[in-house]
Tab-separated table of C-alpha atoms in Angstrom:
chain	number	residue	atom	x	y	z
A	286	LEU	CA	26.122	-2.115	-4.207
A	287	GLU	CA	27.584	0.552	-7.299
A	288	PHE	CA	28.608	-0.367	-10.713
A	289	ARG	CA	27.996	1.304	-14.169
A	290	ARG	CA	25.245	1.719	-16.309
A	291	VAL	CA	23.816	3.695	-18.756
A	292	LEU	CA	20.244	5.826	-18.674
A	293	PHE	CA	18.163	5.111	-21.909
A	294	ARG	CA	15.813	7.904	-22.118
A	295	SER	CA	17.713	11.070	-23.611
A	296	LYS	CA	16.271	14.149	-25.519
A	297	GLU	CA	17.593	12.971	-28.333
A	298	ASN	CA	16.177	9.648	-28.080
A	299	GLN	CA	19.298	8.447	-29.407
A	300	LEU	CA	21.445	5.632	-27.085
A	301	GLY	CA	25.131	6.686	-28.275
A	302	GLN	CA	24.613	10.047	-26.872
A	303	VAL	CA	24.010	9.038	-23.436
A	304	ALA	CA	26.698	8.649	-21.307
A	305	PRO	CA	26.967	5.933	-18.629
A	306	THR	CA	26.497	6.763	-14.917
A	307	THR	CA	27.292	5.530	-11.604
A	308	PHE	CA	24.243	3.447	-9.961
A	309	ARG	CA	24.004	3.316	-6.487
A	310	VAL	CA	21.970	1.390	-4.068
A	311	TYR	CA	21.797	1.200	-0.422
A	312	GLN	CA	19.974	-0.620	2.625
A	313	CYS	CA	18.501	0.549	6.108
A	314	ASN	CA	20.388	-0.963	9.236
A	315	ASN	CA	16.540	-1.068	10.674
A	316	CYS	CA	13.809	-2.277	8.872
A	317	GLY	CA	16.152	-3.653	5.633
A	318	LEU	CA	14.663	-1.764	2.435
A	319	VAL	CA	16.724	-1.396	-0.310
A	320	GLN	CA	17.016	2.251	-1.788
A	321	ALA	CA	18.470	4.185	-4.833
A	322	PRO	CA	18.162	7.790	-5.013
A	323	VAL	CA	16.092	9.157	-6.946
A	324	GLN	CA	17.602	10.109	-10.451
A	325	LEU	CA	14.456	10.651	-12.813
A	326	SER	CA	12.712	13.772	-12.968
A	327	ASP	CA	9.115	14.454	-11.492
A	328	GLN	CA	7.651	14.785	-15.421
A	329	TYR	CA	9.020	10.869	-15.852
A	330	TYR	CA	5.646	8.705	-15.038
A	331	ASP	CA	3.500	11.967	-17.281
A	332	ASP	CA	3.549	10.139	-20.464
A	333	TYR	CA	4.883	6.481	-18.992
A	334	LEU	CA	3.317	2.979	-20.949
A	335	MET	CA	4.362	-0.208	-19.937
A	336	SER	CA	1.232	-2.608	-21.222
A	337	THR	CA	0.715	-5.775	-19.607
A	338	THR	CA	-2.615	-6.439	-21.236
A	339	PHE	CA	-1.927	-8.114	-24.294
A	340	SER	CA	-0.111	-11.150	-22.092
A	341	GLN	CA	-1.977	-13.938	-21.898
A	342	GLN	CA	-0.194	-15.555	-18.824
A	343	LEU	CA	-0.297	-12.125	-17.266
A	344	GLY	CA	-3.500	-12.139	-17.403
A	345	THR	CA	-4.265	-16.032	-15.795
A	346	TYR	CA	-2.112	-14.760	-12.615
A	347	LEU	CA	-4.032	-12.099	-12.732
A	348	ASP	CA	-7.448	-13.362	-12.846
A	349	ASP	CA	-6.556	-16.901	-10.342
A	350	LEU	CA	-5.110	-14.172	-7.877
A	351	VAL	CA	-8.355	-11.788	-8.302
A	352	GLU	CA	-10.629	-14.771	-7.803
A	353	GLU	CA	-8.784	-16.319	-4.032
A	354	PHE	CA	-8.703	-12.432	-3.195
A	355	VAL	CA	-12.335	-11.922	-3.491
A	356	ASN	CA	-13.219	-15.267	-2.606
A	357	THR	CA	-11.535	-14.978	0.914
A	358	TYR	CA	-12.878	-11.773	1.646
A	359	GLY	CA	-16.672	-12.201	0.142
A	360	LEU	CA	-15.846	-8.713	-2.453
A	361	HIS	CA	-18.267	-9.876	-4.803
A	362	GLN	CA	-20.678	-6.645	-3.974
A	363	GLY	CA	-17.301	-4.867	-3.032
A	364	HIS	CA	-15.782	-1.258	-4.454
A	365	VAL	CA	-12.409	-1.450	-5.607
A	366	LEU	CA	-9.434	1.198	-6.164
A	367	ASP	CA	-6.688	0.365	-8.019
A	368	VAL	CA	-3.431	2.527	-7.803
A	369	GLY	CA	-1.334	3.122	-10.086
A	370	CYS	CA	-3.487	1.166	-12.565
A	371	GLY	CA	-1.632	1.286	-15.991
A	372	ASP	CA	-3.093	0.505	-18.476
A	373	GLY	CA	-6.113	-0.996	-16.859
A	374	ALA	CA	-4.578	-5.134	-16.788
A	375	PHE	CA	-5.343	-5.877	-12.823
A	376	MET	CA	-8.823	-3.957	-13.444
A	377	TYR	CA	-10.144	-6.674	-15.856
A	378	PRO	CA	-10.597	-9.773	-13.403
A	379	PHE	CA	-12.811	-7.474	-11.548
A	380	LYS	CA	-15.298	-6.172	-14.564
A	381	GLN	CA	-15.209	-10.029	-15.567
A	382	ARG	CA	-16.631	-10.932	-12.024
A	383	ASN	CA	-18.876	-7.415	-12.086
A	384	ILE	CA	-17.440	-5.497	-9.274
A	385	ALA	CA	-17.440	-1.468	-9.482
A	386	THR	CA	-13.369	-1.078	-9.628
A	387	VAL	CA	-11.510	2.684	-9.740
A	388	GLY	CA	-8.626	3.157	-10.574
A	389	ILE	CA	-5.885	6.271	-10.165
A	390	GLU	CA	-2.978	6.700	-12.394
A	391	PRO	CA	-0.608	9.569	-13.435
A	392	SER	CA	0.687	8.527	-16.685
A	393	ASP	CA	-1.363	10.802	-19.736
A	394	ARG	CA	-1.088	7.640	-21.534
A	395	SER	CA	-1.407	4.768	-20.063
A	396	ARG	CA	-4.726	6.385	-18.204
A	397	ALA	CA	-5.990	6.670	-21.490
A	398	VAL	CA	-5.714	2.957	-23.035
A	399	ALA	CA	-7.284	1.903	-19.843
A	400	GLU	CA	-10.201	4.568	-20.301
A	401	GLN	CA	-10.422	3.813	-24.054
A	402	ALA	CA	-11.190	0.151	-22.750
A	403	GLY	CA	-14.327	1.341	-20.240
A	404	PHE	CA	-12.627	1.843	-16.977
A	405	LYS	CA	-12.667	5.039	-14.872
A	406	VAL	CA	-9.646	6.313	-13.758
A	407	TYR	CA	-8.986	9.875	-12.271
A	408	GLY	CA	-5.303	11.418	-13.341
A	409	GLY	CA	-2.838	12.102	-10.382
A	410	TYR	CA	-0.412	10.962	-8.224
A	411	LEU	CA	-2.089	9.006	-4.859
A	412	THR	CA	-0.465	11.783	-2.251
A	413	ALA	CA	-1.196	12.373	1.390
A	414	ASP	CA	-3.971	14.938	1.120
A	415	THR	CA	-5.772	12.919	-1.815
A	416	VAL	CA	-9.368	12.107	-1.466
A	417	ILE	CA	-10.568	10.172	-4.700
A	418	PRO	CA	-14.592	11.176	-5.893
A	419	SER	CA	-16.070	7.367	-5.909
A	420	GLY	CA	-14.041	6.488	-1.646
A	421	PRO	CA	-14.161	4.893	0.255
A	422	PHE	CA	-13.518	1.372	-0.729
A	423	ASP	CA	-14.058	-1.611	0.552
A	424	ALA	CA	-10.951	-3.329	-1.265
A	425	PHE	CA	-7.665	-1.970	-3.602
A	426	VAL	CA	-4.910	-3.612	-5.145
A	427	SER	CA	-1.551	-2.396	-6.351
A	428	ARG	CA	0.827	-3.921	-8.488
A	429	GLN	CA	4.210	-3.173	-9.168
A	430	VAL	CA	3.800	0.390	-8.377
A	431	LEU	CA	5.965	0.982	-4.240
A	432	GLU	CA	9.206	0.579	-5.720
A	433	HIS	CA	8.615	3.612	-7.569
A	434	VAL	CA	7.356	5.645	-4.837
A	435	ASP	CA	9.761	8.285	-3.316
A	436	ASP	CA	7.341	9.021	-0.440
A	437	LEU	CA	6.037	5.741	0.699
A	438	GLN	CA	4.442	7.140	4.302
A	439	GLY	CA	2.911	9.906	1.938
A	440	MET	CA	1.527	7.121	-0.446
A	441	LEU	CA	0.348	4.836	1.801
A	442	THR	CA	-1.643	7.645	3.963
A	443	GLY	CA	-3.417	8.288	1.290
A	444	LEU	CA	-4.255	5.489	0.124
A	445	LYS	CA	-5.851	4.719	3.804
A	446	ARG	CA	-7.755	8.027	4.165
A	447	ASN	CA	-9.457	6.289	0.538
A	448	LEU	CA	-10.545	2.899	2.485
A	449	LYS	CA	-13.221	1.944	4.396
A	450	PRO	CA	-12.375	0.430	8.197
A	451	GLY	CA	-11.244	-3.190	7.467
A	452	ALA	CA	-10.311	-2.397	4.350
A	453	VAL	CA	-8.200	-5.597	2.530
A	454	GLY	CA	-5.625	-5.445	-0.042
A	455	ILE	CA	-3.131	-6.721	-2.831
A	456	ILE	CA	0.481	-4.875	-3.099
A	457	GLU	CA	2.931	-6.563	-6.215
A	458	VAL	CA	6.066	-5.692	-6.251
A	459	PRO	CA	9.522	-7.286	-7.790
A	460	SER	CA	11.182	-9.573	-6.351
A	461	LEU	CA	14.458	-8.483	-4.621
A	462	GLU	CA	15.088	-11.888	-3.300
A	463	LYS	CA	15.065	-13.647	-7.297
A	464	ALA	CA	17.354	-10.236	-8.353
A	465	LEU	CA	20.017	-11.442	-5.778
A	466	GLY	CA	19.394	-15.101	-6.229
A	467	ASP	CA	20.394	-15.021	-9.939
A	468	GLN	CA	22.750	-11.791	-9.609
A	469	ARG	CA	20.992	-9.537	-12.002
A	470	PHE	CA	22.481	-6.550	-11.533
A	471	TYR	CA	20.206	-5.169	-14.670
A	472	ASP	CA	17.534	-5.673	-12.402
A	473	PHE	CA	18.201	-2.178	-10.379
A	474	PHE	CA	17.466	0.913	-12.270
A	475	PRO	CA	17.031	4.460	-12.143
A	476	ASP	CA	12.808	3.385	-12.556
A	477	HIS	CA	12.933	1.473	-9.585
A	478	ILE	CA	13.979	3.265	-5.907
A	479	ASN	CA	12.725	0.536	-3.295
A	480	TYR	CA	13.708	-3.192	-4.047
A	481	TYR	CA	11.419	-5.202	-1.674
A	482	SER	CA	12.200	-8.731	0.043
A	483	LEU	CA	9.261	-10.428	1.610
A	484	GLU	CA	10.499	-9.253	5.263
A	485	SER	CA	11.168	-5.680	4.303
A	486	LEU	CA	8.019	-5.376	1.896
A	487	ARG	CA	6.187	-6.469	5.190
A	488	ASN	CA	7.972	-3.691	7.675
A	489	THR	CA	7.626	-1.516	5.507
A	490	LEU	CA	3.479	-2.137	5.437
A	491	GLU	CA	2.841	-2.817	8.992
A	492	LEU	CA	4.850	0.462	9.714
A	493	ASN	CA	2.820	2.228	7.535
A	494	GLY	CA	-0.851	1.205	9.238
A	495	PHE	CA	-1.337	-2.204	7.514
A	496	ARG	CA	-1.408	-5.963	9.086
A	497	VAL	CA	-0.356	-8.293	7.178
A	498	LEU	CA	-2.576	-11.452	6.330
A	499	ASP	CA	-0.684	-13.244	3.479
A	500	LEU	CA	3.148	-12.815	2.042
A	501	ARG	CA	4.344	-15.095	-0.798
A	502	HIS	CA	6.484	-15.347	-3.798
A	503	THR	CA	4.753	-15.201	-7.043
A	504	MET	CA	4.989	-15.472	-10.784
A	505	PHE	CA	8.020	-18.237	-10.808
A	506	ASN	CA	9.273	-16.046	-7.618
A	507	GLU	CA	9.429	-12.995	-10.017
A	508	TYR	CA	6.818	-10.727	-7.521
A	509	ASN	CA	6.746	-10.582	-4.008
A	510	VAL	CA	2.993	-10.321	-3.303
A	511	ALA	CA	1.259	-9.114	0.389
A	512	ILE	CA	-2.136	-9.849	0.785
A	513	VAL	CA	-2.713	-7.029	3.539
A	514	LYS	CA	-5.992	-5.685	6.039
A	515	LEU	CA	-5.969	-2.076	7.120
A	516	ARG	CA	-5.475	-1.837	10.556
A	517	THR	CA	-8.386	-0.406	12.857
A	518	LEU	CA	-7.508	2.022	15.879
A	519	THR	CA	-8.666	0.621	19.111
A	520	ASP	CA	-11.841	1.542	20.467
A	521	PHE	CA	-11.823	3.218	23.587
A	522	SER	CA	-15.570	4.540	23.585
A	523	SER	CA	-16.406	1.557	26.038
A	524	VAL	CA	-13.775	2.956	28.841
A	525	VAL	CA	-15.478	6.317	28.411
A	526	SER	CA	-18.491	5.083	28.953
A	527	ASN	CA	-17.624	3.051	31.705
A	528	VAL	CA	-16.043	6.382	33.586
A	529	THR	CA	-19.108	8.106	33.645
A	530	SER	CA	-21.575	5.621	34.654
A	531	LEU	CA	-18.876	4.977	37.241
A	532	VAL	CA	-18.426	8.470	38.370
A	533	GLN	CA	-23.093	8.760	38.262
A	534	ASP	CA	-22.866	6.268	40.352
A	535	ILE	CA	-20.219	7.232	43.091
A	536	ASN	CA	-22.384	10.392	43.299
A	537	GLN	CA	-25.393	8.593	43.611
A	538	LEU	CA	-23.938	6.999	46.745
A	539	PHE	CA	-22.396	10.003	48.362
A	540	ALA	CA	-25.712	12.136	47.843
A	541	GLN	CA	-27.733	8.909	49.555
A	542	ALA	CA	-25.223	8.637	52.474
A	543	LYS	CA	-25.571	12.698	53.136
A	544	GLU	CA	-29.432	12.660	52.874
A	545	GLN	CA	-28.846	10.177	56.278
A	546	ASN	CA	-26.237	11.670	57.958
A	547	LEU	CA	-23.781	9.140	57.217
A	548	THR	CA	-19.745	9.731	57.231
A	549	THR	CA	-18.007	8.514	53.895
A	550	ALA	CA	-15.144	7.079	53.947
A	551	VAL	CA	-13.174	4.280	51.056
A	552	TRP	CA	-11.164	1.857	52.334
A	553	GLY	CA	-8.141	0.776	50.883
A	554	ALA	CA	-8.652	3.396	47.677
A	555	GLY	CA	-5.215	3.014	46.179
A	556	ALA	CA	-3.788	4.785	42.963
A	557	LYS	CA	-6.684	3.188	40.710
A	558	GLY	CA	-9.350	3.962	43.181
A	559	LEU	CA	-7.843	7.584	43.885
A	560	SER	CA	-7.825	7.483	40.002
A	561	ILE	CA	-11.810	6.472	40.361
A	562	LEU	CA	-12.784	9.198	43.190
A	563	THR	CA	-10.302	11.968	40.784
A	564	ASN	CA	-13.172	11.689	37.560
């Protein structure tokens, strides 16, 4: 997809002095993710502010989403992280239920608004190396964030390292299906690097260590929402324990045979039997 559009931000803040540019987006043949090249500076989000707490409709939507999330996964005593919390809109429903919630937000302006509302918010971006002091967390939420992230693997790796085993989360992004269905070329703009369908959202999350529990369109099909659970690693401790106990049993058997001057032989020792004896 390629078309001309205007980049609205400029040093002079005057639209007339900004020339149109060609905007391109590309789709991966394997996972289906649609992406655009990064065009914004690293400092773009330092003073970014998109206030949403004033919207009654959004407030009701988020409250219903949190009510279902908390009740379904038993988070009444949980500790929740809001990734890219902005002005704190997604933190209010948890606060109203007396659920401990903290945020992480790179924008100084947005963070200031959330802190004025009484929320604890850490500054900076969530990267693969980030350790949040008040973690690990039972659950997380992140709305309208993944579309802005150029290092998805790094961000999701950092998220995982700050979660407890089996933690659950809500991830919300703009709906690519809605943009394409309504032929809304203006939904493609430099603020957004990633454009998710339900399928590509699932692929992204599952490839990065999350199990998708639920996937749906919300808010009049404007958003795609995934309910996820941190995939836990397979526990091999019982296998290791069995090796130890089996070796002890075999050594004891051989020792008893030696005491009685008996010859020890193994019948039918195929590849698996030889593996046992090797230990």
